[in-house]
PDB file of C-alpha atoms in Angstrom:
ATOM      1  CA  THR K   1      -4.820   6.899 -14.625  1.00 40.00           C
ATOM      2  CA  ASP K   2      -8.497   7.014 -14.067  1.00 40.00           C
ATOM      3  CA  ASP K   3      -9.902   5.136 -10.869  1.00 37.00           C
ATOM      4  CA  GLY K   4      -7.420   2.248 -11.039  1.00 40.00           C
ATOM      5  CA  ALA K   5      -7.561   1.981 -14.782  1.00 49.00           C
ATOM      6  CA  ASN K   6      -4.140   1.111 -16.613  1.00 77.00           C
ATOM      7  CA  PHE K   7      -1.777   3.954 -17.087  1.00 90.00           C
ATOM      8  CA  ARG K   8      -1.928   5.210 -20.782  1.00 90.00           C
ATOM      9  CA  PHE K   9       0.650   7.230 -23.011  1.00 90.00           C
ATOM     10  CA  ARG K  10      -0.890  10.616 -23.809  1.00 88.00           C
ATOM     11  CA  LEU K  11       1.869  12.676 -25.537  1.00 86.00           C
ATOM     12  CA  VAL K  12       4.784  10.597 -26.927  1.00 86.00           C
ATOM     13  CA  GLY K  13       7.951  12.174 -28.294  1.00 83.00           C
ATOM     14  CA  SER K  14       9.732  11.221 -31.477  1.00 82.00           C
ATOM     15  CA  ILE K  15      12.492   9.233 -29.597  1.00 75.00           C
ATOM     16  CA  LEU K  16       9.996   6.872 -28.130  1.00 76.00           C
ATOM     17  CA  GLN K  17       8.208   6.451 -31.511  1.00 79.00           C
ATOM     18  CA  GLN K  18      11.746   5.671 -33.100  1.00 79.00           C
ATOM     19  CA  ARG K  19      12.413   3.048 -30.187  1.00 76.00           C
ATOM     20  CA  PHE K  20       9.078   1.424 -30.530  1.00 78.00           C
ATOM     21  CA  ALA K  21       8.807   1.896 -34.399  1.00 83.00           C
ATOM     22  CA  HIS K  22       5.057   2.821 -33.600  1.00 83.00           C
ATOM     23  CA  ASN K  23       3.151   5.690 -32.305  1.00 87.00           C
ATOM     24  CA  VAL K  24       2.091   4.578 -28.939  1.00 87.00           C
ATOM     25  CA  SER K  25      -0.038   7.709 -27.944  1.00 90.00           C
ATOM     26  CA  GLY K  26      -3.218   6.459 -26.410  1.00 90.00           C
ATOM     27  CA  LEU K  27      -1.994   2.892 -25.718  1.00 90.00           C
ATOM     28  CA  SER K  28      -1.827   1.530 -22.122  1.00 90.00           C
ATOM     29  CA  LEU K  29       1.411   0.134 -20.533  1.00 87.00           C
ATOM     30  CA  SER K  30       0.307  -3.383 -21.009  1.00 86.00           C
ATOM     31  CA  GLU K  31      -0.158  -2.763 -24.749  1.00 87.00           C
ATOM     32  CA  VAL K  32       3.360  -1.583 -25.161  1.00 85.00           C
ATOM     33  CA  TYR K  33       5.375  -3.633 -22.603  1.00 83.00           C
ATOM     34  CA  ASP K  34       5.508  -7.243 -21.483  1.00 83.00           C
ATOM     35  CA  GLU K  35       3.699  -7.864 -18.349  1.00 85.00           C
ATOM     36  CA  ASP K  36       6.712  -7.680 -15.915  1.00 85.00           C
ATOM     37  CA  ALA K  37       8.098  -4.446 -17.440  1.00 81.00           C
ATOM     38  CA  ALA K  38       4.451  -2.891 -17.368  1.00 86.00           C
ATOM     39  CA  LYS K  39       3.887  -3.860 -13.653  1.00 89.00           C
ATOM     40  CA  THR K  40       7.275  -2.479 -12.738  1.00 88.00           C
ATOM     41  CA  LEU K  41       6.867   0.809 -14.540  1.00 88.00           C
ATOM     42  CA  GLU K  42       3.246   1.090 -13.065  1.00 92.00           C
ATOM     43  CA  ALA K  43       4.656   0.625  -9.592  1.00 94.00           C
ATOM     44  CA  PHE K  44       7.121   3.550 -10.135  1.00 94.00           C
ATOM     45  CA  LEU K  45       4.096   5.714 -11.565  1.00 95.00           C
ATOM     46  CA  ARG K  46       2.018   5.090  -8.516  1.00 95.00           C
ATOM     47  CA  LYS K  47       5.044   5.795  -6.222  1.00 96.00           C
ATOM     48  CA  ALA K  48       5.206   9.291  -7.947  1.00 96.00           C
ATOM     49  CA  ILE K  49       1.476   9.903  -7.456  1.00 95.00           C
ATOM     50  CA  PHE K  50       1.341   8.538  -3.752  1.00 95.00           C
ATOM     51  CA  THR K  51       4.442  10.404  -2.542  1.00 96.00           C
ATOM     52  CA  GLN K  52       3.767  13.572  -4.754  1.00 96.00           C
ATOM     53  CA  ALA K  53       7.484  13.666  -5.265  1.00 97.00           C
ATOM     54  CA  PRO K  54       9.708  13.121  -8.302  1.00 97.00           C
ATOM     55  CA  VAL K  55      11.038   9.481  -9.049  1.00 96.00           C
ATOM     56  CA  PHE K  56      14.350   9.086 -10.613  1.00 95.00           C
ATOM     57  CA  LEU K  57      15.247   5.863 -12.431  1.00 90.00           C
ATOM     58  CA  MET K  58      18.369   4.501 -14.290  1.00 85.00           C
ATOM     59  CA  VAL K  59      17.323   1.514 -16.278  1.00 74.00           C
ATOM     60  CA  LYS K  60      19.601  -0.853 -18.141  1.00 70.00           C
ATOM     61  CA  VAL K  61      18.116  -2.759 -21.133  1.00 62.00           C
ATOM     62  CA  LYS K  62      20.089  -5.792 -22.109  1.00 60.00           C
ATOM     63  CA  GLY K  63      20.238  -7.422 -25.453  1.00 55.00           C
ATOM     64  CA  LEU K  64      22.100 -10.554 -26.457  1.00 55.00           C
ATOM     65  CA  LEU K  65      25.372  -8.763 -27.076  1.00 52.00           C
ATOM     66  CA  GLY K  66      25.322  -6.458 -23.956  1.00 57.00           C
ATOM     67  CA  ASP K  67      23.622  -3.185 -23.064  1.00 57.00           C
ATOM     68  CA  VAL K  68      21.228  -1.884 -25.737  1.00 57.00           C
ATOM     69  CA  PHE K  69      20.511   1.464 -24.143  1.00 64.00           C
ATOM     70  CA  ARG K  70      20.463   3.095 -20.714  1.00 72.00           C
ATOM     71  CA  PRO K  71      17.612   5.580 -20.303  1.00 78.00           C
ATOM     72  CA  GLN K  72      17.582   7.794 -17.309  1.00 87.00           C
ATOM     73  CA  THR K  73      14.083   8.653 -16.363  1.00 90.00           C
ATOM     74  CA  ILE K  74      12.328  11.193 -14.215  1.00 93.00           C
ATOM     75  CA  LEU K  75       8.618  10.897 -13.219  1.00 96.00           C
ATOM     76  CA  LEU K  76       6.801  14.032 -12.141  1.00 96.00           C
ATOM     77  CA  PRO K  77       3.434  13.689 -10.574  1.00 96.00           C
ATOM     78  CA  MET K  78       0.838  16.334 -11.583  1.00 95.00           C
ATOM     79  CA  LYS K  79      -2.957  16.744 -11.828  1.00 93.00           C
ATOM     80  CA  ALA K  80      -4.985  16.856 -14.970  1.00 91.00           C
ATOM     81  CA  PRO K  81      -7.063  19.985 -15.735  1.00 94.00           C
ATOM     82  CA  ASP K  82     -10.046  18.427 -13.991  1.00 94.00           C
ATOM     83  CA  GLU K  83      -7.877  18.496 -10.741  1.00 92.00           C
ATOM     84  CA  ARG K  84      -9.008  14.986  -9.870  1.00 91.00           C
ATOM     85  CA  THR K  85      -7.196  12.781 -12.172  1.00 90.00           C
ATOM     86  CA  SER K  86      -3.523  12.026 -11.427  1.00 91.00           C
ATOM     87  CA  TRP K  87      -1.063  12.222 -14.274  1.00 93.00           C
ATOM     88  CA  VAL K  88       2.716  11.694 -14.360  1.00 95.00           C
ATOM     89  CA  LEU K  89       5.009  13.495 -16.697  1.00 93.00           C
ATOM     90  CA  CYS K  90       7.822  11.295 -17.788  1.00 90.00           C
ATOM     91  CA  GLY K  91      11.130  12.482 -19.163  1.00 88.00           C
ATOM     92  CA  LEU K  92      13.403   9.977 -20.863  1.00 82.00           C
ATOM     93  CA  PHE K  93      17.161  10.606 -21.539  1.00 82.00           C
ATOM     94  CA  TYR K  94      19.028   8.071 -23.579  1.00 74.00           C
ATOM     95  CA  SER K  95      22.702   7.490 -23.585  1.00 69.00           C
ATOM     96  CA  GLU K  96      24.360   5.890 -26.513  1.00 64.00           C
ATOM     97  CA  PRO K  97      24.632   2.072 -26.485  1.00 57.00           C
ATOM     98  CA  THR K  98      27.810   0.546 -25.038  1.00 55.00           C
ATOM     99  CA  GLY K  99      30.489   0.425 -27.709  1.00 54.00           C
ATOM    100  CA  GLN K 100      28.639   2.640 -30.090  1.00 50.00           C
ATOM    101  CA  GLN K 101      29.599   6.053 -28.596  1.00 49.00           C
ATOM    102  CA  GLU K 102      30.394   8.732 -31.080  1.00 48.00           C
ATOM    103  CA  ASN K 103      34.151   9.593 -31.601  1.00 45.00           C
TER     104      ASN K 103
END
């Protein structure tokens, strides 16, 4: 993020493109998530930057019929090439939805 501006997706892998059915590269959090989800994620991103330590998250996303997916997330603080701008490298690891595990 730059000087309090909203966080933006810079490099987005294929799994997120599949989950969103859209390439979200360049979009801000508020352009991808609803207000509550964007604020929650932004708080965790800021925590990683402020503490300069990894942040680990296990998220449950619910649908009408139960858990939709459960991503495990790691947020790693880093500096942009200009050495001033803070970035967060985010890794997402998805488990299979409940009841749809491979046999």
